[in-house]
Amino acid sequence: MDLDRDNPLAAEIRQEIAEAYFAGCRKMVDSLEALKTFDRVVGSSTLDKRQIVRRSELLDEAGERVYFVVIQREAGQTHLKIGRNQPGKFCLVLLRHVFR
């Protein structure tokens, strides 16, 4: 469904889609940062049971957030033109963020 650019309601819908997408991106980045911080603080030491559980929770949260953003991105491409010309760029940016 293409939204008419001259229609004020369509413009508001596009704005809502964009806000939801970028809010999801912020949550995703925050969850990836939490995982990265945990790994940095714990370092290469052997994890105890509590730390293993916590890391697993952080990993699940980050994975879910990435999944949600990818789904939102795919759904929003029609309306927002997010990454349409560079389909792999989004994933590369994510990977760079996680592994820098």
mmCIF file with all atom_site columns, N, CA and C in Angstrom, residues 5-6 12 14 18-19 28 32 34-35 40 45-46 50 54 65 72 74 77-78 80 85 93:
data_model
loop_
_atom_site.group_PDB
_atom_site.id
_atom_site.type_symbol
_atom_site.label_atom_id
_atom_site.label_alt_id
_atom_site.label_comp_id
_atom_site.label_asym_id
_atom_site.label_entity_id
_atom_site.label_seq_id
_atom_site.pdbx_PDB_ins_code
_atom_site.Cartn_x
_atom_site.Cartn_y
_atom_site.Cartn_z
_atom_site.occupancy
_atom_site.B_iso_or_equiv
_atom_site.pdbx_formal_charge
_atom_site.auth_seq_id
_atom_site.auth_comp_id
_atom_site.auth_asym_id
_atom_site.auth_atom_id
_atom_site.pdbx_PDB_model_num
ATOM 1  N N  . ARG A 1 5  ? 1.265  11.164  -0.743 1.00 0.00 ? 5  ARG A N  1
ATOM 2  C CA . ARG A 1 5  ? 2.074  12.196  -0.084 1.00 0.00 ? 5  ARG A CA 1
ATOM 3  C C  . ARG A 1 5  ? 1.314  13.494  0.157  1.00 0.00 ? 5  ARG A C  1
ATOM 4  N N  . ASP A 1 6  ? 0.256  13.736  -0.593 1.00 0.00 ? 6  ASP A N  1
ATOM 5  C CA . ASP A 1 6  ? -0.510 14.969  -0.438 1.00 0.00 ? 6  ASP A CA 1
ATOM 6  C C  . ASP A 1 6  ? -1.612 14.854  0.610  1.00 0.00 ? 6  ASP A C  1
ATOM 7  N N  . GLU A 1 12 ? 0.607  11.730  8.455  1.00 0.00 ? 12 GLU A N  1
ATOM 8  C CA . GLU A 1 12 ? 0.614  11.389  9.885  1.00 0.00 ? 12 GLU A CA 1
ATOM 9  C C  . GLU A 1 12 ? 0.900  9.906   10.103 1.00 0.00 ? 12 GLU A C  1
ATOM 10 N N  . ARG A 1 14 ? 2.672  7.996   8.080  1.00 0.00 ? 14 ARG A N  1
ATOM 11 C CA . ARG A 1 14 ? 4.109  7.818   7.821  1.00 0.00 ? 14 ARG A CA 1
ATOM 12 C C  . ARG A 1 14 ? 4.934  8.271   9.025  1.00 0.00 ? 14 ARG A C  1
ATOM 13 N N  . ALA A 1 18 ? 7.462  5.938   11.197 1.00 0.00 ? 18 ALA A N  1
ATOM 14 C CA . ALA A 1 18 ? 8.863  6.320   11.398 1.00 0.00 ? 18 ALA A CA 1
ATOM 15 C C  . ALA A 1 18 ? 9.198  6.400   12.882 1.00 0.00 ? 18 ALA A C  1
ATOM 16 N N  . GLU A 1 19 ? 8.322  6.988   13.674 1.00 0.00 ? 19 GLU A N  1
ATOM 17 C CA . GLU A 1 19 ? 8.574  7.100   15.114 1.00 0.00 ? 19 GLU A CA 1
ATOM 18 C C  . GLU A 1 19 ? 8.667  5.724   15.769 1.00 0.00 ? 19 GLU A C  1
ATOM 19 N N  . MET A 1 28 ? 16.759 -1.340  20.484 1.00 0.00 ? 28 MET A N  1
ATOM 20 C CA . MET A 1 28 ? 17.681 -2.359  20.012 1.00 0.00 ? 28 MET A CA 1
ATOM 21 C C  . MET A 1 28 ? 19.118 -1.998  20.369 1.00 0.00 ? 28 MET A C  1
ATOM 22 N N  . LEU A 1 32 ? 21.707 -3.993  22.846 1.00 0.00 ? 32 LEU A N  1
ATOM 23 C CA . LEU A 1 32 ? 23.029 -4.436  22.390 1.00 0.00 ? 32 LEU A CA 1
ATOM 24 C C  . LEU A 1 32 ? 24.133 -3.839  23.253 1.00 0.00 ? 32 LEU A C  1
ATOM 25 N N  . ALA A 1 34 ? 23.802 -2.994  26.415 1.00 0.00 ? 34 ALA A N  1
ATOM 26 C CA . ALA A 1 34 ? 23.744 -3.679  27.715 1.00 0.00 ? 34 ALA A CA 1
ATOM 27 C C  . ALA A 1 34 ? 24.499 -5.005  27.654 1.00 0.00 ? 34 ALA A C  1
ATOM 28 N N  . LEU A 1 35 ? 24.318 -5.741  26.575 1.00 0.00 ? 35 LEU A N  1
ATOM 29 C CA . LEU A 1 35 ? 25.035 -7.008  26.399 1.00 0.00 ? 35 LEU A CA 1
ATOM 30 C C  . LEU A 1 35 ? 26.535 -6.775  26.279 1.00 0.00 ? 35 LEU A C  1
ATOM 31 N N  . ARG A 1 40 ? 31.983 -6.835  28.692 1.00 0.00 ? 40 ARG A N  1
ATOM 32 C CA . ARG A 1 40 ? 33.207 -6.088  29.017 1.00 0.00 ? 40 ARG A CA 1
ATOM 33 C C  . ARG A 1 40 ? 33.501 -6.154  30.517 1.00 0.00 ? 40 ARG A C  1
ATOM 34 N N  . SER A 1 45 ? 36.588 -14.006 32.341 1.00 0.00 ? 45 SER A N  1
ATOM 35 C CA . SER A 1 45 ? 36.526 -14.909 33.485 1.00 0.00 ? 45 SER A CA 1
ATOM 36 C C  . SER A 1 45 ? 35.404 -15.930 33.306 1.00 0.00 ? 45 SER A C  1
ATOM 37 N N  . THR A 1 46 ? 35.514 -17.019 34.049 1.00 0.00 ? 46 THR A N  1
ATOM 38 C CA . THR A 1 46 ? 34.486 -18.049 34.012 1.00 0.00 ? 46 THR A CA 1
ATOM 39 C C  . THR A 1 46 ? 33.234 -17.507 34.689 1.00 0.00 ? 46 THR A C  1
ATOM 40 N N  . ARG A 1 50 ? 24.625 -17.412 38.100 1.00 0.00 ? 50 ARG A N  1
ATOM 41 C CA . ARG A 1 50 ? 23.857 -16.174 38.052 1.00 0.00 ? 50 ARG A CA 1
ATOM 42 C C  . ARG A 1 50 ? 24.249 -15.327 36.842 1.00 0.00 ? 50 ARG A C  1
ATOM 43 N N  . ARG A 1 54 ? 22.025 -14.206 33.622 1.00 0.00 ? 54 ARG A N  1
ATOM 44 C CA . ARG A 1 54 ? 21.895 -12.790 33.249 1.00 0.00 ? 54 ARG A CA 1
ATOM 45 C C  . ARG A 1 54 ? 22.313 -12.550 31.799 1.00 0.00 ? 54 ARG A C  1
ATOM 46 N N  . ARG A 1 65 ? 15.028 -7.704  20.132 1.00 0.00 ? 65 ARG A N  1
ATOM 47 C CA . ARG A 1 65 ? 14.991 -6.313  19.652 1.00 0.00 ? 65 ARG A CA 1
ATOM 48 C C  . ARG A 1 65 ? 15.484 -6.210  18.204 1.00 0.00 ? 65 ARG A C  1
ATOM 49 N N  . GLN A 1 72 ? 10.090 -4.517  11.482 1.00 0.00 ? 72 GLN A N  1
ATOM 50 C CA . GLN A 1 72 ? 9.574  -3.166  11.262 1.00 0.00 ? 72 GLN A CA 1
ATOM 51 C C  . GLN A 1 72 ? 10.191 -2.545  10.012 1.00 0.00 ? 72 GLN A C  1
ATOM 52 N N  . GLU A 1 74 ? 11.348 -4.090  7.335  1.00 0.00 ? 74 GLU A N  1
ATOM 53 C CA . GLU A 1 74 ? 10.774 -4.711  6.139  1.00 0.00 ? 74 GLU A CA 1
ATOM 54 C C  . GLU A 1 74 ? 9.354  -4.212  5.896  1.00 0.00 ? 74 GLU A C  1
ATOM 55 N N  . GLN A 1 77 ? 9.435  -0.400  4.658  1.00 0.00 ? 77 GLN A N  1
ATOM 56 C CA . GLN A 1 77 ? 10.141 -0.026  3.432  1.00 0.00 ? 77 GLN A CA 1
ATOM 57 C C  . GLN A 1 77 ? 9.214  0.611   2.409  1.00 0.00 ? 77 GLN A C  1
ATOM 58 N N  . THR A 1 78 ? 8.028  0.102   2.291  1.00 0.00 ? 78 THR A N  1
ATOM 59 C CA . THR A 1 78 ? 7.086  0.632   1.313  1.00 0.00 ? 78 THR A CA 1
ATOM 60 C C  . THR A 1 78 ? 6.770  2.093   1.599  1.00 0.00 ? 78 THR A C  1
ATOM 61 N N  . LEU A 1 80 ? 8.465  4.204   3.986  1.00 0.00 ? 80 LEU A N  1
ATOM 62 C CA . LEU A 1 80 ? 9.545  5.080   4.421  1.00 0.00 ? 80 LEU A CA 1
ATOM 63 C C  . LEU A 1 80 ? 10.766 5.048   3.518  1.00 0.00 ? 80 LEU A C  1
ATOM 64 N N  . ASN A 1 85 ? 17.480 0.844   -1.402 1.00 0.00 ? 85 ASN A N  1
ATOM 65 C CA . ASN A 1 85 ? 18.538 0.740   -2.402 1.00 0.00 ? 85 ASN A CA 1
ATOM 66 C C  . ASN A 1 85 ? 19.780 0.015   -1.884 1.00 0.00 ? 85 ASN A C  1
ATOM 67 N N  . VAL A 1 93 ? 25.604 -2.412  9.417  1.00 0.00 ? 93 VAL A N  1
ATOM 68 C CA . VAL A 1 93 ? 25.665 -1.395  10.471 1.00 0.00 ? 93 VAL A CA 1
ATOM 69 C C  . VAL A 1 93 ? 25.454 -2.049  11.830 1.00 0.00 ? 93 VAL A C  1
#
